[in-house]
mmCIF file of C-alpha atoms in Angstrom:
data_model
loop_
_atom_site.group_PDB
_atom_site.id
_atom_site.type_symbol
_atom_site.label_atom_id
_atom_site.label_comp_id
_atom_site.label_asym_id
_atom_site.label_seq_id
_atom_site.Cartn_x
_atom_site.Cartn_y
_atom_site.Cartn_z
ATOM 1 C CA UNK R 3 0.000 0.000 0.000
ATOM 2 C CA UNK R 4 1.247 3.458 -0.899
ATOM 3 C CA UNK R 5 2.532 5.382 2.118
ATOM 4 C CA UNK R 6 1.194 8.942 2.328
ATOM 5 C CA UNK R 7 3.594 11.842 2.582
ATOM 6 C CA UNK R 8 3.480 14.176 5.544
ATOM 7 C CA UNK R 9 1.329 17.272 4.931
ATOM 8 C CA UNK R 10 4.415 19.451 4.429
ATOM 9 C CA UNK R 11 6.031 16.941 2.047
ATOM 10 C CA UNK R 12 2.764 16.667 0.069
ATOM 11 C CA UNK R 13 2.515 20.458 -0.078
ATOM 12 C CA UNK R 14 6.063 20.750 -1.412
ATOM 13 C CA UNK R 15 5.456 18.046 -4.041
ATOM 14 C CA UNK R 16 2.223 19.595 -5.304
ATOM 15 C CA UNK R 17 3.579 23.144 -5.226
ATOM 16 C CA UNK R 18 6.552 22.008 -7.296
ATOM 17 C CA UNK R 19 4.297 20.134 -9.694
ATOM 18 C CA UNK R 20 2.036 23.156 -10.156
ATOM 19 C CA UNK R 21 5.057 25.334 -10.900
ATOM 20 C CA UNK R 22 6.352 22.815 -13.441
ATOM 21 C CA UNK R 23 2.946 22.782 -15.163
ATOM 22 C CA UNK R 24 2.763 26.563 -15.173
ATOM 23 C CA UNK R 25 -0.380 26.570 -13.008
ATOM 24 C CA UNK R 26 -0.734 29.325 -10.407
ATOM 25 C CA UNK R 27 -2.683 28.011 -7.404
ATOM 26 C CA UNK R 28 -1.746 30.960 -5.202
ATOM 27 C CA UNK R 29 -3.029 30.991 -1.636
ATOM 28 C CA UNK R 30 -5.228 27.954 -2.310
ATOM 29 C CA UNK R 31 -2.268 25.652 -1.682
ATOM 30 C CA UNK R 32 -1.766 27.116 1.785
ATOM 31 C CA UNK R 33 -5.440 26.500 2.563
ATOM 32 C CA UNK R 34 -5.138 22.889 1.440
ATOM 33 C CA UNK R 35 -1.995 22.437 3.537
ATOM 34 C CA UNK R 36 -3.981 23.567 6.592
ATOM 35 C CA UNK R 37 -6.703 21.050 5.739
ATOM 36 C CA UNK R 38 -4.207 18.193 5.386
ATOM 37 C CA UNK R 39 -2.546 19.140 8.675
ATOM 38 C CA UNK R 40 -5.905 19.289 10.420
ATOM 39 C CA UNK R 41 -6.907 15.829 9.141
ATOM 40 C CA UNK R 42 -3.511 14.434 10.121
ATOM 41 C CA UNK R 43 -3.826 15.901 13.619
ATOM 42 C CA UNK R 44 -7.330 14.483 14.193
ATOM 43 C CA UNK R 45 -6.194 11.033 13.041
ATOM 44 C CA UNK R 46 -3.037 11.110 15.137
ATOM 45 C CA UNK R 47 -4.083 9.417 18.343
ATOM 46 C CA UNK R 48 -7.083 8.870 20.558
ATOM 47 C CA UNK R 49 -10.628 9.944 19.702
ATOM 48 C CA UNK R 50 -10.634 13.661 18.813
ATOM 49 C CA UNK R 51 -12.112 16.102 21.311
ATOM 50 C CA UNK R 52 -15.188 18.214 20.613
ATOM 51 C CA UNK R 53 -12.953 21.281 20.480
ATOM 52 C CA UNK R 54 -10.649 19.710 17.869
ATOM 53 C CA UNK R 55 -13.653 18.683 15.763
ATOM 54 C CA UNK R 56 -15.089 22.194 16.015
ATOM 55 C CA UNK R 57 -11.786 23.742 14.900
ATOM 56 C CA UNK R 58 -11.591 21.440 11.888
ATOM 57 C CA UNK R 59 -15.222 22.134 11.007
ATOM 58 C CA UNK R 60 -14.539 25.877 11.036
ATOM 59 C CA UNK R 61 -11.475 25.386 8.836
ATOM 60 C CA UNK R 62 -13.525 23.396 6.326
ATOM 61 C CA UNK R 63 -16.358 25.931 6.111
ATOM 62 C CA UNK R 64 -14.916 27.452 2.921
ATOM 63 C CA UNK R 65 -15.765 24.252 1.020
ATOM 64 C CA UNK R 66 -19.484 24.723 1.563
ATOM 65 C CA UNK R 67 -22.182 22.232 2.465
ATOM 66 C CA UNK R 68 -22.032 19.961 -0.581
ATOM 67 C CA UNK R 69 -21.375 16.263 -0.128
ATOM 68 C CA UNK R 70 -18.497 14.314 -1.736
ATOM 69 C CA UNK R 71 -19.120 12.853 -5.184
ATOM 70 C CA UNK R 72 -18.895 9.305 -3.791
ATOM 71 C CA UNK R 73 -21.515 8.656 -1.128
ATOM 72 C CA UNK R 74 -23.760 5.750 -0.159
ATOM 73 C CA UNK R 75 -26.621 5.848 -2.660
ATOM 74 C CA UNK R 76 -29.196 4.372 -0.273
ATOM 75 C CA UNK R 77 -28.442 6.261 2.947
ATOM 76 C CA UNK R 78 -29.040 9.868 4.077
ATOM 77 C CA UNK R 79 -26.324 12.352 4.941
ATOM 78 C CA UNK R 80 -24.595 11.411 8.220
ATOM 79 C CA UNK R 81 -25.355 13.315 11.410
ATOM 80 C CA UNK R 82 -22.773 11.719 13.750
ATOM 81 C CA UNK R 83 -19.621 13.873 14.275
ATOM 82 C CA UNK R 84 -16.915 11.563 12.842
ATOM 83 C CA UNK R 85 -18.804 10.589 9.655
ATOM 84 C CA UNK R 86 -19.757 14.235 9.126
ATOM 85 C CA UNK R 87 -16.212 15.589 9.473
ATOM 86 C CA UNK R 88 -14.971 12.724 7.265
ATOM 87 C CA UNK R 89 -17.259 13.930 4.470
ATOM 88 C CA UNK R 90 -16.093 17.528 4.904
ATOM 89 C CA UNK R 91 -12.448 16.491 4.583
ATOM 90 C CA UNK R 92 -13.268 14.428 1.513
ATOM 91 C CA UNK R 93 -14.988 17.405 -0.142
ATOM 92 C CA UNK R 94 -11.805 19.435 0.439
ATOM 93 C CA UNK R 95 -9.721 16.591 -0.994
ATOM 94 C CA UNK R 96 -11.860 16.619 -4.148
ATOM 95 C CA UNK R 97 -10.968 20.282 -4.664
ATOM 96 C CA UNK R 98 -7.304 19.251 -4.460
ATOM 97 C CA UNK R 99 -7.889 16.459 -6.996
ATOM 98 C CA UNK R 100 -9.608 18.794 -9.441
ATOM 99 C CA UNK R 101 -6.530 21.049 -9.328
ATOM 100 C CA UNK R 102 -4.192 18.080 -9.879
ATOM 101 C CA UNK R 103 -2.762 18.227 -6.332
ATOM 102 C CA UNK R 104 -2.892 14.507 -5.713
ATOM 103 C CA UNK R 105 -0.259 14.238 -2.994
ATOM 104 C CA UNK R 106 -2.176 16.607 -0.704
ATOM 105 C CA UNK R 107 -5.428 14.821 -1.569
ATOM 106 C CA UNK R 108 -3.895 11.413 -0.843
ATOM 107 C CA UNK R 109 -2.400 12.594 2.455
ATOM 108 C CA UNK R 110 -5.733 14.109 3.504
ATOM 109 C CA UNK R 111 -7.860 11.071 2.653
ATOM 110 C CA UNK R 112 -5.286 8.658 4.118
ATOM 111 C CA UNK R 113 -5.718 10.579 7.385
ATOM 112 C CA UNK R 114 -9.503 10.256 7.016
ATOM 113 C CA UNK R 115 -9.033 6.496 6.635
ATOM 114 C CA UNK R 116 -7.138 6.416 9.945
ATOM 115 C CA UNK R 117 -9.702 8.681 11.600
ATOM 116 C CA UNK R 118 -12.617 6.442 10.518
ATOM 117 C CA UNK R 119 -10.920 3.082 11.085
ATOM 118 C CA UNK R 120 -13.153 2.396 14.098
ATOM 119 C CA UNK R 121 -16.211 4.249 12.813
ATOM 120 C CA UNK R 122 -19.174 2.595 11.089
ATOM 121 C CA UNK R 123 -18.465 0.366 8.101
ATOM 122 C CA UNK R 124 -20.004 2.744 5.541
ATOM 123 C CA UNK R 125 -17.903 5.756 6.575
ATOM 124 C CA UNK R 126 -14.667 3.758 6.724
ATOM 125 C CA UNK R 127 -15.318 1.984 3.417
ATOM 126 C CA UNK R 128 -16.169 5.201 1.559
ATOM 127 C CA UNK R 129 -12.883 6.698 2.762
ATOM 128 C CA UNK R 130 -11.020 3.656 1.401
ATOM 129 C CA UNK R 131 -12.908 3.965 -1.894
ATOM 130 C CA UNK R 132 -11.913 7.628 -2.167
ATOM 131 C CA UNK R 133 -8.286 6.785 -1.430
ATOM 132 C CA UNK R 134 -8.388 4.253 -4.267
ATOM 133 C CA UNK R 135 -9.635 6.869 -6.708
ATOM 134 C CA UNK R 136 -6.789 9.215 -5.821
ATOM 135 C CA UNK R 137 -4.225 6.411 -6.149
ATOM 136 C CA UNK R 138 -5.689 5.518 -9.572
ATOM 137 C CA UNK R 139 -5.337 9.113 -10.732
ATOM 138 C CA UNK R 140 -1.725 9.038 -9.509
ATOM 139 C CA UNK R 141 -1.190 5.931 -11.690
ATOM 140 C CA UNK R 142 -0.459 3.809 -8.619
ATOM 141 C CA UNK R 143 -2.478 0.879 -9.890
ATOM 142 C CA UNK R 144 -1.370 -1.502 -7.126
ATOM 143 C CA UNK R 145 -2.533 0.829 -4.360
ATOM 144 C CA UNK R 146 -5.787 1.534 -6.177
ATOM 145 C CA UNK R 147 -6.447 -2.185 -6.705
ATOM 146 C CA UNK R 148 -5.814 -2.855 -3.028
ATOM 147 C CA UNK R 149 -8.311 -0.162 -2.022
ATOM 148 C CA UNK R 150 -11.018 -1.336 -4.415
ATOM 149 C CA UNK R 151 -10.582 -4.965 -3.373
ATOM 150 C CA UNK R 152 -10.940 -3.949 0.276
ATOM 151 C CA UNK R 153 -14.126 -2.062 -0.538
ATOM 152 C CA UNK R 154 -15.696 -5.020 -2.350
ATOM 153 C CA UNK R 155 -14.674 -7.519 0.346
ATOM 154 C CA UNK R 156 -15.962 -5.409 3.219
ATOM 155 C CA UNK R 157 -19.183 -4.388 1.464
ATOM 156 C CA UNK R 158 -19.877 -8.014 0.560
ATOM 157 C CA UNK R 159 -19.250 -9.073 4.157
ATOM 158 C CA UNK R 160 -21.651 -6.352 5.339
ATOM 159 C CA UNK R 161 -24.205 -7.371 2.663
ATOM 160 C CA UNK R 162 -24.172 -3.780 1.411
ATOM 161 C CA UNK R 163 -24.942 -3.964 -2.319
ATOM 162 C CA UNK R 164 -24.780 -0.197 -3.102
ATOM 163 C CA UNK R 165 -21.354 0.067 -1.492
ATOM 164 C CA UNK R 166 -20.128 -3.057 -3.296
ATOM 165 C CA UNK R 167 -21.314 -1.469 -6.552
ATOM 166 C CA UNK R 168 -18.995 1.476 -5.873
ATOM 167 C CA UNK R 169 -16.063 -0.913 -5.448
ATOM 168 C CA UNK R 170 -16.856 -2.688 -8.715
ATOM 169 C CA UNK R 171 -16.936 0.689 -10.505
ATOM 170 C CA UNK R 172 -13.424 1.345 -9.203
ATOM 171 C CA UNK R 173 -12.270 -2.050 -10.455
ATOM 172 C CA UNK R 174 -13.864 -1.370 -13.858
ATOM 173 C CA UNK R 175 -12.133 1.993 -14.248
ATOM 174 C CA UNK R 176 -8.810 0.470 -13.269
ATOM 175 C CA UNK R 177 -9.245 -2.411 -15.736
ATOM 176 C CA UNK R 178 -10.113 0.104 -18.446
ATOM 177 C CA UNK R 179 -6.932 2.086 -17.747
ATOM 178 C CA UNK R 180 -4.935 -1.139 -17.972
ATOM 179 C CA UNK R 181 -6.566 -1.956 -21.319
ATOM 180 C CA UNK R 182 -8.407 -5.018 -19.989
ATOM 181 C CA UNK R 183 -11.793 -4.310 -21.605
ATOM 182 C CA UNK R 184 -13.473 -7.690 -20.822
ATOM 183 C CA UNK R 185 -12.663 -7.263 -17.121
ATOM 184 C CA UNK R 186 -13.931 -3.676 -17.227
ATOM 185 C CA UNK R 187 -17.223 -4.774 -18.787
ATOM 186 C CA UNK R 188 -17.694 -7.542 -16.232
ATOM 187 C CA UNK R 189 -17.160 -5.097 -13.370
ATOM 188 C CA UNK R 190 -19.504 -2.495 -14.871
ATOM 189 C CA UNK R 191 -22.236 -5.123 -15.192
ATOM 190 C CA UNK R 192 -21.713 -6.298 -11.597
ATOM 191 C CA UNK R 193 -21.996 -2.691 -10.458
ATOM 192 C CA UNK R 194 -25.169 -2.157 -12.493
ATOM 193 C CA UNK R 195 -26.790 -5.226 -10.921
ATOM 194 C CA UNK R 196 -25.933 -4.103 -7.384
ATOM 195 C CA UNK R 197 -26.440 -0.332 -7.689
ATOM 196 C CA UNK R 198 -29.410 1.775 -6.665
ATOM 197 C CA UNK R 199 -31.187 2.834 -9.911
ATOM 198 C CA UNK R 200 -30.369 6.463 -10.598
ATOM 199 C CA UNK R 201 -27.620 6.559 -7.974
ATOM 200 C CA UNK R 202 -23.981 7.486 -8.496
ATOM 201 C CA UNK R 203 -22.697 3.950 -9.072
ATOM 202 C CA UNK R 204 -25.588 3.202 -11.443
ATOM 203 C CA UNK R 205 -24.775 6.333 -13.426
ATOM 204 C CA UNK R 206 -21.083 5.465 -13.706
ATOM 205 C CA UNK R 207 -21.898 1.914 -14.779
ATOM 206 C CA UNK R 208 -24.144 3.289 -17.514
ATOM 207 C CA UNK R 209 -21.383 5.634 -18.660
ATOM 208 C CA UNK R 210 -18.926 2.758 -18.857
ATOM 209 C CA UNK R 211 -21.317 0.588 -20.835
ATOM 210 C CA UNK R 212 -22.051 3.470 -23.214
ATOM 211 C CA UNK R 213 -18.331 3.670 -23.971
ATOM 212 C CA UNK R 214 -18.176 -0.085 -24.580
ATOM 213 C CA UNK R 215 -21.188 0.130 -26.930
ATOM 214 C CA UNK R 216 -19.398 2.874 -28.877
ATOM 215 C CA UNK R 217 -16.288 0.718 -29.199
ATOM 216 C CA UNK R 218 -18.438 -2.104 -30.615
ATOM 217 C CA UNK R 219 -20.182 0.291 -33.019
ATOM 218 C CA UNK R 220 -23.538 -0.392 -31.335
ATOM 219 C CA UNK R 221 -24.281 3.272 -31.790
ATOM 220 C CA UNK R 222 -28.063 3.192 -31.596
ATOM 221 C CA UNK R 223 -27.869 1.473 -28.210
ATOM 222 C CA UNK R 224 -25.214 3.914 -27.014
ATOM 223 C CA UNK R 225 -27.373 6.922 -27.977
ATOM 224 C CA UNK R 226 -30.439 5.419 -26.328
ATOM 225 C CA UNK R 227 -28.581 4.823 -23.051
ATOM 226 C CA UNK R 228 -26.924 8.209 -23.292
ATOM 227 C CA UNK R 229 -30.164 10.148 -23.625
ATOM 228 C CA UNK R 230 -31.698 8.133 -20.787
ATOM 229 C CA UNK R 231 -28.754 9.137 -18.619
ATOM 230 C CA UNK R 232 -29.027 12.751 -19.811
ATOM 231 C CA UNK R 233 -32.760 12.971 -19.121
ATOM 232 C CA UNK R 234 -32.458 11.333 -15.686
ATOM 233 C CA UNK R 235 -29.845 13.872 -14.553
ATOM 234 C CA UNK R 236 -30.625 17.156 -12.850
ATOM 235 C CA UNK R 237 -30.992 20.255 -14.992
ATOM 236 C CA UNK R 238 -27.690 22.115 -15.421
ATOM 237 C CA UNK R 239 -25.768 19.425 -13.486
ATOM 238 C CA UNK R 240 -22.281 18.216 -14.292
ATOM 239 C CA UNK R 241 -23.713 14.759 -14.971
ATOM 240 C CA UNK R 242 -26.024 16.170 -17.659
ATOM 241 C CA UNK R 243 -23.085 17.665 -19.557
ATOM 242 C CA UNK R 244 -21.002 14.530 -19.125
ATOM 243 C CA UNK R 245 -23.885 12.612 -20.722
ATOM 244 C CA UNK R 246 -23.969 15.209 -23.492
ATOM 245 C CA UNK R 247 -20.253 14.626 -24.079
ATOM 246 C CA UNK R 248 -20.829 10.858 -24.386
ATOM 247 C CA UNK R 249 -23.699 11.458 -26.817
ATOM 248 C CA UNK R 250 -21.524 13.721 -28.938
ATOM 249 C CA UNK R 251 -18.871 11.000 -29.132
ATOM 250 C CA UNK R 252 -21.552 8.634 -30.443
ATOM 251 C CA UNK R 253 -22.588 11.173 -33.089
ATOM 252 C CA UNK R 254 -18.967 11.585 -34.152
ATOM 253 C CA UNK R 255 -18.538 7.820 -34.547
ATOM 254 C CA UNK R 256 -21.809 7.637 -36.490
ATOM 255 C CA UNK R 257 -20.477 10.117 -39.046
ATOM 256 C CA UNK R 258 -22.254 13.279 -37.878
ATOM 257 C CA UNK R 259 -19.484 15.729 -36.972
ATOM 258 C CA UNK R 260 -21.716 18.830 -37.107
ATOM 259 C CA UNK R 261 -24.156 17.766 -34.351
ATOM 260 C CA UNK R 262 -21.222 16.223 -32.471
ATOM 261 C CA UNK R 263 -19.351 19.530 -32.484
ATOM 262 C CA UNK R 264 -22.516 21.302 -31.360
ATOM 263 C CA UNK R 265 -22.759 18.917 -28.411
ATOM 264 C CA UNK R 266 -19.083 19.232 -27.484
ATOM 265 C CA UNK R 267 -19.320 23.031 -27.624
ATOM 266 C CA UNK R 268 -22.468 23.024 -25.486
ATOM 267 C CA UNK R 269 -20.714 20.874 -22.855
ATOM 268 C CA UNK R 270 -17.536 22.984 -22.917
ATOM 269 C CA UNK R 271 -19.515 26.139 -22.201
ATOM 270 C CA UNK R 272 -20.854 24.582 -19.010
ATOM 271 C CA UNK R 273 -18.125 22.304 -17.623
ATOM 272 C CA UNK R 274 -15.413 23.792 -15.410
ATOM 273 C CA UNK R 275 -13.534 20.711 -14.129
ATOM 274 C CA UNK R 276 -10.200 20.605 -16.035
ATOM 275 C CA UNK R 277 -10.249 16.821 -16.490
ATOM 276 C CA UNK R 278 -13.706 16.851 -18.064
ATOM 277 C CA UNK R 279 -12.858 19.835 -20.249
ATOM 278 C CA UNK R 280 -9.787 17.981 -21.501
ATOM 279 C CA UNK R 281 -11.863 14.971 -22.576
ATOM 280 C CA UNK R 282 -14.465 17.166 -24.278
ATOM 281 C CA UNK R 283 -11.740 19.081 -26.118
ATOM 282 C CA UNK R 284 -10.449 15.734 -27.387
ATOM 283 C CA UNK R 285 -13.827 15.192 -29.034
ATOM 284 C CA UNK R 286 -14.144 18.753 -30.285
ATOM 285 C CA UNK R 287 -10.808 18.684 -32.137
ATOM 286 C CA UNK R 288 -11.822 15.516 -33.976
ATOM 287 C CA UNK R 289 -15.203 16.924 -34.979
ATOM 288 C CA UNK R 290 -13.660 20.197 -36.172
ATOM 289 C CA UNK R 291 -11.113 18.257 -38.230
ATOM 290 C CA UNK R 292 -13.846 16.169 -39.863
ATOM 291 C CA UNK R 293 -15.475 19.442 -40.902
ATOM 292 C CA UNK R 294 -12.112 20.783 -42.167
ATOM 293 C CA UNK R 295 -12.316 23.792 -39.834
ATOM 294 C CA UNK R 296 -8.616 24.398 -39.589
ATOM 295 C CA UNK R 297 -8.715 27.506 -37.418
ATOM 296 C CA UNK R 298 -10.959 25.774 -34.894
ATOM 297 C CA UNK R 299 -8.622 22.778 -34.848
ATOM 298 C CA UNK R 300 -5.694 25.113 -34.107
ATOM 299 C CA UNK R 301 -7.464 26.939 -31.268
ATOM 300 C CA UNK R 302 -8.711 23.652 -29.813
ATOM 301 C CA UNK R 303 -5.181 22.249 -29.885
ATOM 302 C CA UNK R 304 -3.999 25.250 -27.832
ATOM 303 C CA UNK R 305 -6.877 24.718 -25.394
ATOM 304 C CA UNK R 306 -5.884 21.043 -25.067
ATOM 305 C CA UNK R 307 -2.338 22.015 -24.130
ATOM 306 C CA UNK R 308 -3.676 24.318 -21.401
ATOM 307 C CA UNK R 309 -6.145 21.696 -20.149
ATOM 308 C CA UNK R 310 -3.392 19.067 -19.919
ATOM 309 C CA UNK R 311 -1.436 21.381 -17.614
ATOM 310 C CA UNK R 312 -4.501 22.214 -15.517
ATOM 311 C CA UNK R 313 -5.842 18.655 -15.185
ATOM 312 C CA UNK R 314 -2.540 16.876 -14.429
ATOM 313 C CA UNK R 315 -4.129 13.609 -15.615
ATOM 314 C CA UNK R 316 -1.685 11.414 -17.522
ATOM 315 C CA UNK R 317 -4.248 8.827 -18.696
ATOM 316 C CA UNK R 318 -6.667 11.363 -20.124
ATOM 317 C CA UNK R 319 -3.827 13.448 -21.552
ATOM 318 C CA UNK R 320 -2.420 10.433 -23.419
ATOM 319 C CA UNK R 321 -5.825 9.584 -24.868
ATOM 320 C CA UNK R 322 -6.537 13.144 -25.981
ATOM 321 C CA UNK R 323 -3.067 13.588 -27.483
ATOM 322 C CA UNK R 324 -3.635 10.506 -29.645
ATOM 323 C CA UNK R 325 -7.097 11.759 -30.657
ATOM 324 C CA UNK R 326 -5.566 15.146 -31.452
ATOM 325 C CA UNK R 327 -2.918 13.535 -33.606
ATOM 326 C CA UNK R 328 -5.627 11.886 -35.704
ATOM 327 C CA UNK R 329 -7.392 15.231 -36.056
ATOM 328 C CA UNK R 330 -4.249 17.011 -37.241
ATOM 329 C CA UNK R 331 -3.623 14.252 -39.781
ATOM 330 C CA UNK R 332 -7.204 14.709 -40.975
ATOM 331 C CA UNK R 333 -6.414 18.321 -41.981
ATOM 332 C CA UNK R 334 -3.021 17.323 -43.454
ATOM 333 C CA UNK R 335 -0.909 18.892 -40.688
ATOM 334 C CA UNK R 336 1.450 15.934 -40.854
ATOM 335 C CA UNK R 337 4.282 17.389 -38.760
ATOM 336 C CA UNK R 338 1.871 18.394 -36.008
ATOM 337 C CA UNK R 339 0.165 15.004 -36.172
ATOM 338 C CA UNK R 340 3.409 13.061 -35.745
ATOM 339 C CA UNK R 341 4.546 15.331 -32.890
ATOM 340 C CA UNK R 342 1.250 14.942 -31.027
ATOM 341 C CA UNK R 343 1.187 11.182 -31.615
ATOM 342 C CA UNK R 344 4.740 10.837 -30.356
ATOM 343 C CA UNK R 345 3.850 12.777 -27.190
ATOM 344 C CA UNK R 346 0.803 10.577 -26.597
ATOM 345 C CA UNK R 347 2.687 7.345 -27.199
ATOM 346 C CA UNK R 348 5.596 8.361 -24.955
ATOM 347 C CA UNK R 349 3.225 9.303 -22.136
ATOM 348 C CA UNK R 350 1.330 6.028 -22.546
ATOM 349 C CA UNK R 351 4.511 3.939 -22.537
ATOM 350 C CA UNK R 352 5.814 5.742 -19.452
ATOM 351 C CA UNK R 353 2.675 4.939 -17.446
ATOM 352 C CA UNK R 354 1.903 1.494 -18.829
ATOM 353 C CA UNK R 355 -1.226 2.387 -20.855
ATOM 354 C CA UNK R 356 -0.710 -0.537 -23.210
ATOM 355 C CA UNK R 357 -3.947 -0.108 -25.175
ATOM 356 C CA UNK R 358 -3.008 3.496 -26.011
ATOM 357 C CA UNK R 359 0.470 2.451 -27.124
ATOM 358 C CA UNK R 360 -1.162 -0.127 -29.413
ATOM 359 C CA UNK R 361 -3.565 2.499 -30.784
ATOM 360 C CA UNK R 362 -0.734 4.933 -31.451
ATOM 361 C CA UNK R 363 1.299 2.277 -33.278
ATOM 362 C CA UNK R 364 -1.734 1.277 -35.339
ATOM 363 C CA UNK R 365 -2.457 4.888 -36.207
ATOM 364 C CA UNK R 366 1.097 5.537 -37.347
ATOM 365 C CA UNK R 367 1.120 2.341 -39.396
ATOM 366 C CA UNK R 368 -2.150 3.310 -41.092
ATOM 367 C CA UNK R 369 -0.683 6.695 -42.010
ATOM 368 C CA UNK R 370 2.298 5.075 -43.693
ATOM 369 C CA UNK R 371 0.020 2.724 -45.671
ATOM 370 C CA UNK R 372 -2.468 5.340 -46.835
ATOM 371 C CA UNK R 373 -2.206 7.310 -50.047
ATOM 372 C CA UNK R 374 -2.509 11.094 -49.921
ATOM 373 C CA UNK R 375 -6.125 12.070 -49.312
ATOM 374 C CA UNK R 376 -8.177 14.361 -51.469
ATOM 375 C CA UNK R 377 -10.546 16.766 -49.782
ATOM 376 C CA UNK R 378 -14.172 15.749 -50.410
ATOM 377 C CA UNK R 379 -15.745 17.775 -53.219
ATOM 378 C CA UNK R 380 -19.269 17.521 -51.809
ATOM 379 C CA UNK R 381 -20.649 17.262 -48.342
ATOM 380 C CA UNK R 382 -21.884 13.732 -47.714
ATOM 381 C CA UNK R 383 -24.669 13.344 -45.158
ATOM 382 C CA UNK R 384 -25.002 9.726 -44.064
ATOM 383 C CA UNK R 385 -28.429 8.155 -44.068
ATOM 384 C CA UNK R 386 -29.747 7.186 -40.646
ATOM 385 C CA UNK R 387 -31.759 3.996 -40.850
ATOM 386 C CA UNK R 388 -31.879 3.058 -37.153
ATOM 387 C CA UNK R 389 -34.670 4.962 -35.361
ATOM 388 C CA UNK R 390 -32.832 5.336 -32.030
ATOM 389 C CA UNK R 391 -29.817 6.735 -33.851
ATOM 390 C CA UNK R 392 -31.921 9.136 -35.931
ATOM 391 C CA UNK R 393 -33.822 10.506 -32.916
ATOM 392 C CA UNK R 394 -30.641 10.888 -30.896
ATOM 393 C CA UNK R 395 -28.853 12.811 -33.652
ATOM 394 C CA UNK R 396 -31.881 15.073 -34.136
ATOM 395 C CA UNK R 397 -31.834 16.007 -30.440
ATOM 396 C CA UNK R 398 -28.155 16.936 -30.621
ATOM 397 C CA UNK R 399 -28.790 19.016 -33.753
ATOM 398 C CA UNK R 400 -31.523 20.942 -31.909
ATOM 399 C CA UNK R 401 -29.204 22.102 -29.090
ATOM 400 C CA UNK R 402 -28.899 25.857 -28.670
#
């Protein structure tokens, strides 16, 4: 299991990383250091006093009253002091994750794991689940696997299906990053069977299965599931725009770059999380290239470079770099395409993303085999014979 750094060591690592990426986090880093120190202090010995809990609660007030993104889908918000403060620390850690400050996030949530070790099973298991997500984003697959396995084992022992579903989602995401698609699908389906309909784990399982349907070219099914997910989400919620992103990917694969670009643009205008913006930009550059909009491809490429720095997410960066390379090749920017592909392949090889390395090699090989392309003389609009696909594309086209 990965050993967390001390709060000061984590602060130094993340401050240095932010500087290297050219990201100015300013006073926010000092605030997060205080949070990590507070969590570490509470977890340091015997049960924390009421005064210590009150001090930590006051420190965490700046993060508002929202709950963490990973909660128990069948239980209400906790009212007991330790579970409540655990959630507040985890909300703060999510802010650190969004900014790419994973060492501080890991140190904070590792302290929460120690703090909740003797609390109720749900609180302790959710902390372990959160720690696994941070480890996965840090590309520490062994630590992430250990956390997810612990979640599934404990939830199964407690006969807690919604919590077990969360653990299976973690396993699925990890398998996907490793390029083991059959294992990812099996875990998504286990999660779907165990999850509360409409809950967080259910939603993530649907997202994963949408992606698998796209990969199999079952595009009508993917659009149907995607719109169901979109319509079940709250108005103007992050989930709604994530669903819109997935739907736009389907439209792009189906040969409808115009509605796809409309969907990507709509999502970009409303999403603020750097990681999500990076993924959406990876779709937007491909759609713009299909439409031969060279200026938009160029501006999107610049936005991708900024988003890579902001997100600090190697897996997503590698994927988007490879997508971007294909887009640049589409508009005959061959030098740019090879440079972007090389960057994506190198990043993938460095972190063990074997499926991405394979994709990059296949892409480069296809370029060397292909004859020079001629720009299409007329715009070809594909015929949509499948009703679910036609209705889904029409809804994307109608976005304003």
